[in-house]
Coordinates of C-alpha atoms in Angstrom, one line a residue:
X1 CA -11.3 -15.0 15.7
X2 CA -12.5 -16.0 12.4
X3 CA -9.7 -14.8 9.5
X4 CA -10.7 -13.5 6.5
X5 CA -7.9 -14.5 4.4
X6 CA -4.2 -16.1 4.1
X7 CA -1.8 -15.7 1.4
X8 CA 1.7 -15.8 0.5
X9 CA 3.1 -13.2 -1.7
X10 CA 5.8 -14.5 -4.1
X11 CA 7.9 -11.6 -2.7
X12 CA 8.2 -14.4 0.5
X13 CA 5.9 -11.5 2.8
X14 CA 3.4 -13.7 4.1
X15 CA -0.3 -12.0 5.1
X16 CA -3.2 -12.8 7.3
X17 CA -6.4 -10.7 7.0
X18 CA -9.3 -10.0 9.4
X19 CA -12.6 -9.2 8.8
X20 CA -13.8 -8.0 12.3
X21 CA -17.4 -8.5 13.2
X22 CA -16.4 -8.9 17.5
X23 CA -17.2 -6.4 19.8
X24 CA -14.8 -4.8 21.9
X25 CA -15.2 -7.3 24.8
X26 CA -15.3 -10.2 23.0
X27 CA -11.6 -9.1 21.0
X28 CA -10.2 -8.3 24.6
X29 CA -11.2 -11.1 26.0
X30 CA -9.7 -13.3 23.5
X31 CA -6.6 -10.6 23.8
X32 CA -6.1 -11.6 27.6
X33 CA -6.5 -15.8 26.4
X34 CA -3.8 -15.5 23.5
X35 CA -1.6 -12.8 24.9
X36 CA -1.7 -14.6 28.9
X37 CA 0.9 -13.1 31.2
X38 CA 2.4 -11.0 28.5
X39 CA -0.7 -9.2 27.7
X40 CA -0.4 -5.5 28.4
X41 CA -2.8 -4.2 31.1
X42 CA -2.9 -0.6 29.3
X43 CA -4.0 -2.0 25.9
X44 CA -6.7 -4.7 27.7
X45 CA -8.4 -1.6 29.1
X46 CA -8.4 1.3 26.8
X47 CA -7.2 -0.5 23.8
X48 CA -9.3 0.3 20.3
X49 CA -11.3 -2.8 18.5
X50 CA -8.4 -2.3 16.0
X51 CA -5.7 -1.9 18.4
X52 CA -7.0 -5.5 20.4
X53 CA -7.6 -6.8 16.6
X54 CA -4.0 -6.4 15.5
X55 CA -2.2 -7.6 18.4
X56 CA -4.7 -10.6 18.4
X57 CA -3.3 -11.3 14.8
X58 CA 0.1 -10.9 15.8
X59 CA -0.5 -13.3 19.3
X60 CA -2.3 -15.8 17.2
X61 CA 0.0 -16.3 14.5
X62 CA 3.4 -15.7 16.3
X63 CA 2.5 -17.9 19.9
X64 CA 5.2 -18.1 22.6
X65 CA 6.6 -14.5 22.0
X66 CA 6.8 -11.5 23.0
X67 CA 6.2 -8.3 21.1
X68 CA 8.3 -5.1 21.8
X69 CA 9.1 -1.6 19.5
X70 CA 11.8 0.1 18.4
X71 CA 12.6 3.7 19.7
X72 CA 10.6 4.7 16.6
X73 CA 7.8 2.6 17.1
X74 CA 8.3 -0.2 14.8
X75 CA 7.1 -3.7 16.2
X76 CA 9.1 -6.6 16.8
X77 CA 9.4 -10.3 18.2
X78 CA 11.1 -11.3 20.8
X79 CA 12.8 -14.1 20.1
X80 CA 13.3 -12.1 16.5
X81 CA 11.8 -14.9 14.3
X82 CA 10.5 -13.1 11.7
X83 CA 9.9 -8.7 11.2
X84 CA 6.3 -8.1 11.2
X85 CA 4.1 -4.9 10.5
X86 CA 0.5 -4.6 10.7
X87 CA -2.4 -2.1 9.5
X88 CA -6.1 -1.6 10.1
X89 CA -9.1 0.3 8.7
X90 CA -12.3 0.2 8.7
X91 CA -13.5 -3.4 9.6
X92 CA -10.1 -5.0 9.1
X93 CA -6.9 -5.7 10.3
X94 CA -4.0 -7.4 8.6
X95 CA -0.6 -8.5 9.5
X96 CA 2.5 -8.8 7.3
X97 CA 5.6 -10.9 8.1
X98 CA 9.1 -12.3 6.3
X99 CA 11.6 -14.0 8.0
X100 CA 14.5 -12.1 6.7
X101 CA 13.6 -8.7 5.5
X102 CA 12.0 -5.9 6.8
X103 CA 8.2 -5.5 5.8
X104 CA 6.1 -3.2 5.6
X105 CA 1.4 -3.1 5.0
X106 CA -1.1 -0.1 4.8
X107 CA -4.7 -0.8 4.3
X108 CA -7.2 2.0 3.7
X109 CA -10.3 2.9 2.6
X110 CA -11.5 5.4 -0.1
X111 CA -11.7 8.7 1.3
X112 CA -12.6 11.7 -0.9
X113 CA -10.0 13.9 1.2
X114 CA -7.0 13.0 -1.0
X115 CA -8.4 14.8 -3.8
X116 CA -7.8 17.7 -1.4
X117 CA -3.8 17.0 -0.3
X118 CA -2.4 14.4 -2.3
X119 CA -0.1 17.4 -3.3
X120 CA 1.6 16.9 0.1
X121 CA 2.9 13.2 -0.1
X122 CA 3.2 13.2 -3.9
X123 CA 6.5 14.9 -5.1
X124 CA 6.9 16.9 -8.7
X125 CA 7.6 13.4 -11.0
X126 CA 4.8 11.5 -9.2
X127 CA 2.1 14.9 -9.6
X128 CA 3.7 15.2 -13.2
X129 CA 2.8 11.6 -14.0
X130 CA -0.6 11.8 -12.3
X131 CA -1.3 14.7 -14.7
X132 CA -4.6 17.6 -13.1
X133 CA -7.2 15.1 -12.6
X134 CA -5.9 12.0 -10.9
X135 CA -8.0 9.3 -9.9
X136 CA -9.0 8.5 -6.2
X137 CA -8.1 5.5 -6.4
X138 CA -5.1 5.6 -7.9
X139 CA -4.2 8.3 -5.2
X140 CA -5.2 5.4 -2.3
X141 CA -2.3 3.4 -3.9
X142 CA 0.4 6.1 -3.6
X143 CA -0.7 6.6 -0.2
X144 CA -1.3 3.2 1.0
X145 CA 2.5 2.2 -0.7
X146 CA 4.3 5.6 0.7
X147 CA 2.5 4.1 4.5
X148 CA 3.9 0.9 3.5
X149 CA 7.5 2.1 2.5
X150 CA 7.3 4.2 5.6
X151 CA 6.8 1.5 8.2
X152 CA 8.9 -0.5 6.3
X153 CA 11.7 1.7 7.2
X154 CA 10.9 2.3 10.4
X155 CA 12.8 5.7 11.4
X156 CA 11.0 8.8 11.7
X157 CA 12.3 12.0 9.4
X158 CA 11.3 9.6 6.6
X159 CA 9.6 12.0 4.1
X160 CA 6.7 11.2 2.0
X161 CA 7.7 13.9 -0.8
X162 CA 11.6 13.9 0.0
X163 CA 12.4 9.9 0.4
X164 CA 9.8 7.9 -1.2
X165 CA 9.8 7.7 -4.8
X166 CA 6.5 5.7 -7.0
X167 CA 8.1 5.0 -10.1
X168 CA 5.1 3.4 -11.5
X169 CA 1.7 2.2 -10.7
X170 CA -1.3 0.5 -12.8
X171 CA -4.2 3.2 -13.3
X172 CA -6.7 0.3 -14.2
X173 CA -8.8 1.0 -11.4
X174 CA -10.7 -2.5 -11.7
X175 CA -7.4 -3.9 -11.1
X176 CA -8.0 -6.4 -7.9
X177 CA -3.8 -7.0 -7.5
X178 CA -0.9 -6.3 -9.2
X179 CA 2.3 -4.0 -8.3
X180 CA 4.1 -1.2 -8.0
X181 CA 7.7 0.2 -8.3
X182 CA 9.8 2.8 -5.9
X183 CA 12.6 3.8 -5.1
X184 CA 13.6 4.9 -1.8
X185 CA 16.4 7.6 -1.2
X186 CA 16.7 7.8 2.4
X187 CA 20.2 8.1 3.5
X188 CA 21.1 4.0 5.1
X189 CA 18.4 2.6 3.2
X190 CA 18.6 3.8 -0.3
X191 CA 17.4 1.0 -2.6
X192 CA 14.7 0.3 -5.6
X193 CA 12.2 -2.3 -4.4
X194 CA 8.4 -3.8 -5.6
X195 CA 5.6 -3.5 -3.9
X196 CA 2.3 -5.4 -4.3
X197 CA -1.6 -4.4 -3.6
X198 CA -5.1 -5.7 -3.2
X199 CA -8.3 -4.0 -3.8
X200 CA -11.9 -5.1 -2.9
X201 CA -14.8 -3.1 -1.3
X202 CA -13.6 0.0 -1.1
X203 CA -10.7 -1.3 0.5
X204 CA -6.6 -1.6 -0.6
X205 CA -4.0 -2.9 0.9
X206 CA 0.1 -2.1 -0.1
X207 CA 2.6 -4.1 1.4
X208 CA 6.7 -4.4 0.6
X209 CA 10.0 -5.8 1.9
X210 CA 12.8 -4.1 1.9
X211 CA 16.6 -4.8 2.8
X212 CA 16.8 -3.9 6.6

């Protein structure tokens, strides 16, 4: 299980990074060594390489517990030592954690497709500011941070348009990492928060914590 990458965002999320090169076999076999008795017989045999791959990453990095979800899907630890969230694409997976707040990652890859329906997840201010002829990859940041704020808040009837608001966000598109500003209006969870990015190979990455 070779990581790709570690680091600590000064926004106290901390991140791990895979780069998977295993087959299937070899990630579910090292899914039934970390995970022992508590691995899930369900995911062990029809499981995705991404689906063994993030709960490897979660196993590996949060041994002796046990991982459960919320009635809306978000995962969590049992015993609660931290709120985690986790993303893949592509040929990686990465996990997000912070001990006291609740977090939030997206990764993605450029796809030509939101060209085509950015209009649905951007709302009138962010389409005003992105002006006719927005650039893909600035488009993957909206998306990737509206994922991000999404899982972050963990209740579905969050809307993309309706709830999530990108205040700003760097059109530099040679930009390797930097940040971007929202607000969310979601009735209980109303708040203005940061969140950061990474780019490389076609790839980004958005993550965020938010006040639970």
């Amino acid at each position: 299980m070779p990581l790709d990458l570690r680091w600590n965002c000064h926004s106290g999320v901390r991140l791990v990074r895979w780069h998977i090169t295993e087959l299937r076999d070899a990630l579910a076999q090292s899914y039934n060594q970390i995970w022992g008795d508590a691995a899930n017989p369900e995911t062990l045999a029809s499981g995705s390489s991404h689906k063994l791959a993030a709960r490897n990453l979660i196993g590996a990095t949060f041994p002796n517990h046990q991982l459960l979800f919320s009635e809306h899907g978000k995962p969590l630890l049992s015993p609660p030592s931290a709120h985690i969230n986790h993303s893949h694409a592509g040929d990686y997976a990465i996990l997000a954690h912070h001990p006291e707040k609740s977090v939030g990652v997206d990764i993605e890859q450029l796809r030509p497709q939101l060209l085509k329906i950015y209009p649905r997840f951007c709302n009138e201010a962010e389409l005003s500011l992105l002006g006719p002829n927005p650039q893909l990859e600035t488009l993957l940041l909206i998306w990737c941070a509206k994922e991000a704020l999404y899982k972050a808040i963990g209740e579905k009837g969050t809307d993309f348009r309706e709830h999530l608001h990108l205040r700003q966000w760097p059109t530099d598109i040679a930009l390797k990492e930097g940040v971007l500003t929202a607000e969310i209006t979601l009735l209980g969870h109303a708040q203005n928060c940061q969140l950061h990015f990474q780019r490389w190979d076609g790839y980004a990455a958005v993550w965020v914590a938010i006040e639970a």
